[in-house]
Amino acid sequence: MEEAQRLKNLPPYVFAELDRLKAIEYKKGADLIDLGMGNPDVPPPPEVIEALISAIREPSNSRYPTFDGCDEFRAAVVSWCKKQYGIKVDFESGIIPLIGSKEGLVHFALAFVNPGDMTLVPMPAYPAHFRGTILAGGEPYVLPTSSGTGFLPNLDEIDPEVARKAKILFLSYPTNPTAATADRAFFEKAVAFAKKHKIILVHDFAYAEIYFEGKKPISCLSIPGAEEVCIEFHTLSKTFGMAGWRVGFVVGNLKLIATLKKIKTNLDYGLFSAVQKAAVCAMNLSGDYLERTRRIYQERRDIMVDGLNKLGCKTQKPSASMYVWVPVPSGFDSTSFSMRLLEKTGIVVAPGPAFGDLGEGYVRFALVDSKERISAALSRMEKAGIRWS
Ligand SMILES: Cc1ncc(COP(=O)(O)O)c(C=O)c1O
């Protein structure tokens, strides 16, 4: 019963190991403050919950959905993308609903990467950006990023031979885990680079709506001509606190969309119609839900960053996402520090290598618990003598 080589090629999935360690601590009765996984705790809008309940009562929604999504879903995506990002989406063939964007990202790699192909991945990265390539038998080529360059890859430095061979460039700004953002000039450069080298440009826009102080992230598809090379992945997981509902969508280049659809038609049956109806309600919602959500994450960010800095950690407040990415205190590596935190304080964080080797020396705090619990986490660290300097 030997597993396939493609699974053996994958690096360990750190979050699975984290779950195992958490289960042991919970069994001992520990009161864990779990800031490990980016698992949003802000509840979805009540109207969206009601929309799901009434959609479930409608018998036709229990039948298989269509791959393209229902008309209302596609209409809602078209108007959401126009309203939020100023981008034009083709109603007929420019959208596929996704069972979460992770599913779409990994299937996209399976749809385009042949064994031996190369993809370009700025690291540290959200694991699906490189694991899909590995599953497909390809090779993710690491574009190193660091705090010194705002965690943006230097596209000018890529070896022309690598650029010639590469099939996909994966970008995602605001970024998980580093919380870095990219401006219009960077996206213009990325689009020009992709066009010059005939590379597919994937933009994962998972944190499109989690930003602070009015610093709204831009869609890669808002760059003129981007639709010739680019496909953009969106999700309702973080925007509307719907991570467990598994709903996202992809928009952009029509040929890329058609190919992704080809692989998905062989793998799944599309997105549960009742969830589509709830997503329509979310995207059409008026009111201040998004503003309130941003305020919640911003307050948590402020408490976390101010508190860490009081413990000697010199870190800046990120302008987007729900993460605080910090170097570990000297004398530790990512794993030993994460273990120390878990054992001495009951705080769960994500060790940096979960996001590739270049994450070594860092941990990520996800802002997925209340202000009070984040303050409690900081007090626990102080009491346990955990300091950066
Ligand atoms: C950058 C990024 N993309 C995609 C996802 C997955 O989102 P979804 O719930 O839509 O699969 C995450 C989840 O943490 C993420 O951080």
Coordinates of C-alpha atoms and ligand atoms in Angstrom, one line a residue:
M1 CA 0.0 0.0 0.0
E2 CA 2.7 2.4 -1.0
E3 CA 1.6 6.0 -1.5
A4 CA 2.3 7.8 -4.8
Q5 CA 5.6 9.4 -5.4
R6 CA 3.9 12.8 -5.8
L7 CA 2.9 12.6 -2.2
K8 CA 6.3 11.6 -1.1
N9 CA 7.8 14.6 -2.9
L10 CA 5.8 17.0 -0.7
P11 CA 7.5 18.6 2.4
P12 CA 5.7 17.8 5.7
Y13 CA 2.5 19.8 6.1
V14 CA 3.4 21.7 9.3
F15 CA -0.2 22.5 10.2
A16 CA -1.0 18.8 10.5
E17 CA 1.8 18.4 13.0
L18 CA 0.6 21.5 14.8
D19 CA -2.9 19.9 15.1
R20 CA -1.4 16.8 16.6
L21 CA 0.5 18.8 19.2
K22 CA -2.6 20.9 20.0
A23 CA -4.7 17.8 20.5
I24 CA -2.1 16.5 23.1
E25 CA -2.3 19.8 25.0
Y26 CA -6.1 20.0 24.8
K27 CA -6.2 16.4 26.3
K28 CA -4.1 17.6 29.2
G29 CA -6.8 20.3 29.7
A30 CA -4.6 23.3 28.5
D31 CA -6.3 26.6 27.8
L32 CA -4.7 27.2 24.4
I33 CA -4.8 30.6 22.7
D34 CA -4.7 29.4 19.1
L35 CA -3.1 31.9 16.8
G36 CA -1.7 29.3 14.5
M37 CA -3.8 28.8 11.5
G38 CA -5.3 31.8 9.6
N39 CA -8.8 30.6 10.6
P40 CA -11.1 33.6 10.8
D41 CA -13.3 33.9 14.0
V42 CA -15.2 37.0 12.9
P43 CA -18.7 35.5 12.2
P44 CA -20.3 35.9 8.7
P45 CA -23.1 38.6 8.4
P46 CA -26.4 37.4 9.9
E47 CA -28.2 38.0 6.6
V48 CA -25.8 35.6 4.9
I49 CA -26.6 32.9 7.5
E50 CA -30.3 33.4 6.9
A51 CA -29.8 33.2 3.1
L52 CA -28.1 29.9 3.5
I53 CA -30.8 28.5 5.7
S54 CA -33.6 29.5 3.3
A55 CA -31.6 28.2 0.3
I56 CA -31.1 24.8 2.0
R57 CA -34.9 24.6 2.4
E58 CA -35.3 24.9 -1.4
P59 CA -35.2 21.3 -2.8
S60 CA -33.6 22.2 -6.1
N61 CA -30.5 23.5 -4.3
S62 CA -29.8 19.9 -3.1
R63 CA -29.3 18.8 -6.7
Y64 CA -25.9 18.9 -8.4
P65 CA -25.0 22.5 -9.2
T66 CA -23.6 23.6 -12.6
F67 CA -19.8 24.1 -12.9
D68 CA -20.2 27.7 -14.0
G69 CA -22.3 28.7 -11.0
C70 CA -25.9 29.9 -11.2
D71 CA -26.7 33.2 -13.0
E72 CA -27.2 35.1 -9.7
F73 CA -23.8 34.0 -8.5
R74 CA -22.1 35.1 -11.7
A75 CA -24.0 38.4 -11.7
A76 CA -22.9 39.0 -8.1
V77 CA -19.3 38.3 -8.9
V78 CA -19.4 40.7 -11.9
S79 CA -20.8 43.5 -9.8
W80 CA -18.6 42.8 -6.8
C81 CA -15.5 42.9 -8.9
K82 CA -16.5 46.1 -10.6
K83 CA -17.6 47.8 -7.4
Q84 CA -14.6 46.7 -5.2
Y85 CA -11.7 46.5 -7.7
G86 CA -12.8 48.4 -10.8
I87 CA -12.3 45.2 -13.0
K88 CA -14.5 44.0 -15.7
V89 CA -15.5 40.3 -15.6
D90 CA -17.1 38.3 -18.4
F91 CA -20.4 37.0 -17.2
E92 CA -20.6 34.1 -19.6
S93 CA -17.2 32.5 -19.4
G94 CA -15.0 34.5 -17.2
I95 CA -15.9 33.0 -13.8
I96 CA -15.7 29.7 -12.1
P97 CA -17.0 29.3 -8.5
L98 CA -14.5 27.5 -6.3
I99 CA -14.8 25.2 -3.3
G100 CA -12.4 27.6 -1.6
S101 CA -9.5 29.2 -3.4
K102 CA -7.0 26.6 -2.1
E103 CA -8.8 24.0 -4.2
G104 CA -8.6 26.3 -7.3
L105 CA -5.0 27.2 -6.8
V106 CA -3.8 23.5 -6.5
H107 CA -6.0 22.4 -9.4
F108 CA -4.7 25.2 -11.5
A109 CA -1.2 23.9 -11.1
L110 CA -2.4 20.4 -11.9
A111 CA -4.0 21.8 -15.1
F112 CA -0.9 23.5 -16.4
V113 CA 2.3 22.0 -14.9
N114 CA 3.9 19.0 -16.5
P115 CA 6.5 16.9 -14.8
G116 CA 9.8 18.8 -14.9
D117 CA 8.1 22.2 -15.5
M118 CA 9.1 25.1 -13.4
T119 CA 6.9 27.7 -11.6
L120 CA 8.1 30.9 -10.0
V121 CA 7.1 31.3 -6.3
P122 CA 8.2 34.3 -4.1
M123 CA 9.0 32.8 -0.7
P124 CA 8.0 32.7 2.1
A125 CA 4.6 31.7 0.6
Y126 CA 1.2 30.3 1.3
P127 CA 1.8 26.5 0.9
A128 CA -0.7 26.0 -2.0
H129 CA 1.5 28.2 -4.2
F130 CA 4.3 25.7 -4.2
R131 CA 2.7 22.4 -3.2
G132 CA 0.4 22.3 -6.3
T133 CA 3.5 22.4 -8.5
I134 CA 5.1 19.6 -6.5
L135 CA 2.0 17.5 -6.7
A136 CA 2.0 18.0 -10.5
G137 CA 5.6 16.7 -10.6
G138 CA 7.0 20.2 -11.3
E139 CA 9.6 22.3 -9.6
P140 CA 8.8 25.5 -7.7
Y141 CA 11.7 27.9 -8.3
V142 CA 12.2 30.1 -5.2
L143 CA 12.2 33.8 -5.7
P144 CA 13.6 34.9 -2.3
T145 CA 12.0 37.8 -0.6
S146 CA 12.9 39.5 2.6
S147 CA 11.8 42.4 4.8
G148 CA 14.6 44.6 3.3
T149 CA 12.7 44.6 -0.1
G150 CA 9.2 44.7 1.4
F151 CA 8.9 40.9 0.6
L152 CA 8.6 41.7 -3.1
P153 CA 10.6 39.5 -5.5
N154 CA 13.1 41.2 -7.7
L155 CA 11.8 40.2 -11.1
D156 CA 14.8 41.9 -12.9
E157 CA 17.2 39.4 -11.2
I158 CA 15.5 36.3 -12.5
D159 CA 17.9 34.3 -14.7
P160 CA 16.6 34.6 -18.3
E161 CA 17.0 30.8 -18.7
V162 CA 14.7 30.3 -15.7
A163 CA 12.2 32.8 -17.0
R164 CA 12.2 31.0 -20.4
K165 CA 11.4 27.7 -18.7
A166 CA 8.9 28.9 -16.2
K167 CA 5.3 28.3 -16.8
I168 CA 3.5 30.2 -14.0
L169 CA 4.4 33.1 -11.7
F170 CA 2.4 32.9 -8.4
L171 CA 1.8 36.2 -6.7
S172 CA -0.3 37.1 -3.7
Y173 CA -0.6 40.6 -2.2
P174 CA -1.4 41.2 0.6
T175 CA 0.7 38.2 1.4
N176 CA 0.3 35.4 3.8
P177 CA 2.5 34.9 5.9
T178 CA 4.5 38.2 5.8
A179 CA 1.5 40.6 5.4
A180 CA 3.4 42.5 2.7
T181 CA 1.6 44.5 0.1
A182 CA 2.4 45.5 -3.5
D183 CA 1.7 48.7 -5.3
R184 CA 0.5 49.4 -8.8
A185 CA 4.1 49.8 -10.1
F186 CA 5.0 46.3 -8.9
F187 CA 1.9 44.7 -10.6
E188 CA 2.7 46.6 -13.8
K189 CA 6.2 45.2 -13.8
A190 CA 4.8 41.7 -13.1
V191 CA 2.4 41.9 -16.0
A192 CA 5.1 43.1 -18.3
F193 CA 7.4 40.3 -17.1
A194 CA 4.7 37.7 -17.7
K195 CA 4.0 39.0 -21.2
K196 CA 7.6 39.2 -22.1
H197 CA 8.4 35.6 -21.1
K198 CA 5.0 34.1 -21.9
I199 CA 4.4 33.1 -18.3
I200 CA 0.9 32.7 -16.8
L201 CA 0.4 35.2 -13.9
V202 CA -1.6 33.8 -11.0
H203 CA -2.7 36.4 -8.4
D204 CA -4.1 35.0 -5.2
F205 CA -6.2 37.9 -3.8
A206 CA -7.3 36.2 -0.6
Y207 CA -6.8 39.3 1.6
A208 CA -8.3 41.8 -0.8
E209 CA -10.6 43.2 1.9
I210 CA -8.5 42.9 5.0
Y211 CA -6.6 46.2 5.0
F212 CA -6.1 49.2 7.3
E213 CA -6.0 52.9 7.3
G214 CA -7.6 53.1 3.9
K215 CA -4.6 51.4 2.1
K216 CA -6.8 49.3 -0.2
P217 CA -4.9 46.6 -2.1
I218 CA -5.2 46.6 -5.9
S219 CA -6.3 43.8 -8.1
C220 CA -3.7 42.5 -10.6
L221 CA -6.5 42.5 -13.2
S222 CA -6.8 46.3 -12.8
I223 CA -3.5 46.7 -14.7
P224 CA -4.3 47.4 -18.4
G225 CA -3.7 44.3 -20.5
A226 CA -3.3 42.0 -17.5
E227 CA -6.3 39.8 -18.7
E228 CA -4.0 38.6 -21.5
V229 CA -1.9 36.6 -19.0
C230 CA -3.5 36.8 -15.6
I231 CA -6.0 34.8 -13.6
E232 CA -7.0 36.0 -10.1
F233 CA -8.3 33.9 -7.2
H234 CA -10.8 35.3 -4.8
T235 CA -12.3 33.9 -1.6
L236 CA -15.1 34.8 0.8
S237 CA -13.2 33.0 3.6
K238 CA -11.5 36.0 5.1
T239 CA -13.7 38.8 3.6
F240 CA -16.9 37.4 5.1
G241 CA -15.6 35.0 7.8
M242 CA -16.9 32.1 5.7
A243 CA -13.7 29.9 5.7
G244 CA -15.7 26.7 6.7
W245 CA -18.3 27.3 4.0
R246 CA -15.7 26.7 1.3
V247 CA -16.5 29.4 -1.3
G248 CA -14.4 31.4 -3.6
F249 CA -14.2 32.2 -7.3
V250 CA -11.7 32.8 -10.1
V251 CA -11.8 35.5 -12.8
G252 CA -9.5 36.6 -15.5
N253 CA -8.1 35.2 -18.8
L254 CA -10.8 33.2 -20.5
K255 CA -8.5 30.5 -21.8
L256 CA -7.0 29.9 -18.4
I257 CA -10.4 29.8 -16.9
A258 CA -11.6 27.2 -19.5
T259 CA -8.6 25.0 -18.8
L260 CA -9.1 25.1 -15.0
K261 CA -12.7 24.2 -15.7
K262 CA -11.6 21.3 -17.8
I263 CA -9.7 19.8 -14.8
K264 CA -12.4 20.6 -12.3
T265 CA -15.1 18.9 -14.4
N266 CA -13.1 15.7 -13.9
L267 CA -12.7 16.2 -10.1
D268 CA -15.7 17.8 -8.5
Y269 CA -19.3 18.8 -9.2
G270 CA -19.1 22.5 -8.6
L271 CA -20.1 24.6 -5.6
F272 CA -23.1 23.7 -3.4
S273 CA -26.0 25.8 -4.8
A274 CA -27.2 26.9 -1.3
V275 CA -23.7 28.2 -0.6
Q276 CA -23.7 30.1 -3.9
K277 CA -27.0 31.8 -2.9
A278 CA -25.5 32.8 0.5
A279 CA -22.4 34.1 -1.3
V280 CA -24.7 36.2 -3.5
C281 CA -26.2 37.7 -0.4
A282 CA -22.8 38.5 1.0
M283 CA -21.5 40.1 -2.2
N284 CA -24.6 42.2 -2.6
L285 CA -24.8 43.3 1.1
S286 CA -24.9 47.0 1.8
G287 CA -23.9 48.3 5.2
D288 CA -20.7 48.4 7.1
Y289 CA -19.8 44.7 7.7
L290 CA -16.5 45.0 5.8
E291 CA -15.6 48.2 7.6
R292 CA -16.4 46.6 11.0
T293 CA -14.3 43.5 10.1
R294 CA -11.3 45.7 9.2
R295 CA -11.7 47.6 12.5
I296 CA -11.7 44.3 14.5
Y297 CA -8.5 43.1 12.8
Q298 CA -6.9 46.5 13.1
E299 CA -7.5 46.7 16.8
R300 CA -6.1 43.2 17.3
R301 CA -3.1 44.1 15.1
D302 CA -2.4 47.2 17.3
I303 CA -2.6 45.3 20.5
M304 CA -0.4 42.5 19.2
V305 CA 2.3 44.7 17.7
D306 CA 2.4 47.1 20.6
G307 CA 2.5 44.2 23.0
L308 CA 5.3 42.4 21.1
N309 CA 7.3 45.6 20.9
K310 CA 7.0 46.0 24.7
L311 CA 8.6 42.6 24.9
G312 CA 11.6 43.8 22.9
C313 CA 10.5 42.7 19.4
K314 CA 11.0 45.5 17.0
T315 CA 8.2 45.0 14.5
Q316 CA 6.1 47.3 12.3
K317 CA 2.3 47.3 12.1
P318 CA 1.3 45.6 8.8
S319 CA -1.1 47.6 6.6
A320 CA -3.1 44.5 5.5
S321 CA -3.9 40.8 6.1
M322 CA -4.6 39.2 9.5
Y323 CA -1.0 38.3 10.3
V324 CA 2.0 39.5 12.3
W325 CA 5.2 38.0 11.0
V326 CA 8.1 38.3 13.4
P327 CA 11.7 37.0 13.8
V328 CA 12.2 34.7 16.7
P329 CA 14.3 35.8 19.7
S330 CA 18.0 34.9 19.5
G331 CA 18.8 31.4 20.7
F332 CA 15.8 29.9 19.0
D333 CA 14.8 28.6 15.6
S334 CA 11.2 28.7 14.5
T335 CA 10.3 25.3 15.8
S336 CA 12.0 25.5 19.1
F337 CA 10.4 29.0 19.7
S338 CA 7.0 27.7 18.7
M339 CA 7.4 24.7 21.0
R340 CA 8.5 27.0 23.9
L341 CA 5.5 29.2 23.4
L342 CA 3.1 26.2 23.3
E343 CA 4.6 24.5 26.4
K344 CA 5.2 27.6 28.6
T345 CA 2.2 29.8 27.6
G346 CA -0.3 27.7 25.7
I347 CA 0.0 30.0 22.7
V348 CA -0.1 28.4 19.3
V349 CA 1.7 30.1 16.4
A350 CA 2.7 29.0 12.9
P351 CA 6.4 28.3 12.6
G352 CA 8.0 30.1 9.6
P353 CA 9.1 26.9 7.7
A354 CA 5.4 26.1 7.2
F355 CA 5.8 28.7 4.4
G356 CA 9.0 27.3 2.9
D357 CA 12.6 27.1 4.0
L358 CA 12.9 30.9 3.9
G359 CA 10.5 31.2 6.7
E360 CA 13.1 29.8 9.1
G361 CA 13.8 32.2 11.9
Y362 CA 10.3 33.6 11.9
V363 CA 6.9 32.8 13.4
R364 CA 3.5 34.0 12.4
F365 CA 0.8 35.2 14.8
A366 CA -2.7 35.0 13.2
L367 CA -5.1 37.6 14.6
V368 CA -7.9 35.1 14.9
D369 CA -8.9 35.5 18.6
S370 CA -10.5 38.4 20.5
K371 CA -8.7 41.5 21.7
E372 CA -9.0 40.2 25.2
R373 CA -7.4 36.8 24.3
I374 CA -4.6 38.5 22.4
S375 CA -3.9 40.7 25.5
A376 CA -4.0 37.6 27.6
A377 CA -1.5 35.9 25.2
L378 CA 0.9 38.9 25.6
S379 CA 0.5 38.8 29.4
R380 CA 1.3 35.1 29.4
M381 CA 4.4 35.7 27.4
E382 CA 5.5 38.5 29.8
K383 CA 4.9 36.2 32.8
A384 CA 6.8 33.3 31.2
G385 CA 9.8 35.7 30.6
I386 CA 9.6 35.5 26.8
R387 CA 11.4 38.5 25.5
W388 CA 13.1 39.5 22.2
S389 CA 15.8 41.7 23.9
Ligands
LIG1 C1 -3.0 33.4 0.6 C2 -4.1 32.5 0.8 N1 -4.7 32.0 -0.3 C3 -5.7 31.1 -0.2 C4 -6.1 30.7 1.1 C5 -7.2 29.7 1.1 O1 -8.4 30.2 1.1 P1 -9.8 29.4 0.9 O2 -10.4 29.3 2.2 O3 -10.5 30.2 0.0 O4 -9.4 28.1 0.4 C6 -5.5 31.1 2.2 C7 -5.9 30.7 3.5 O5 -5.3 30.9 4.5 C8 -4.4 32.1 2.0 O6 -3.8 32.5 3.1

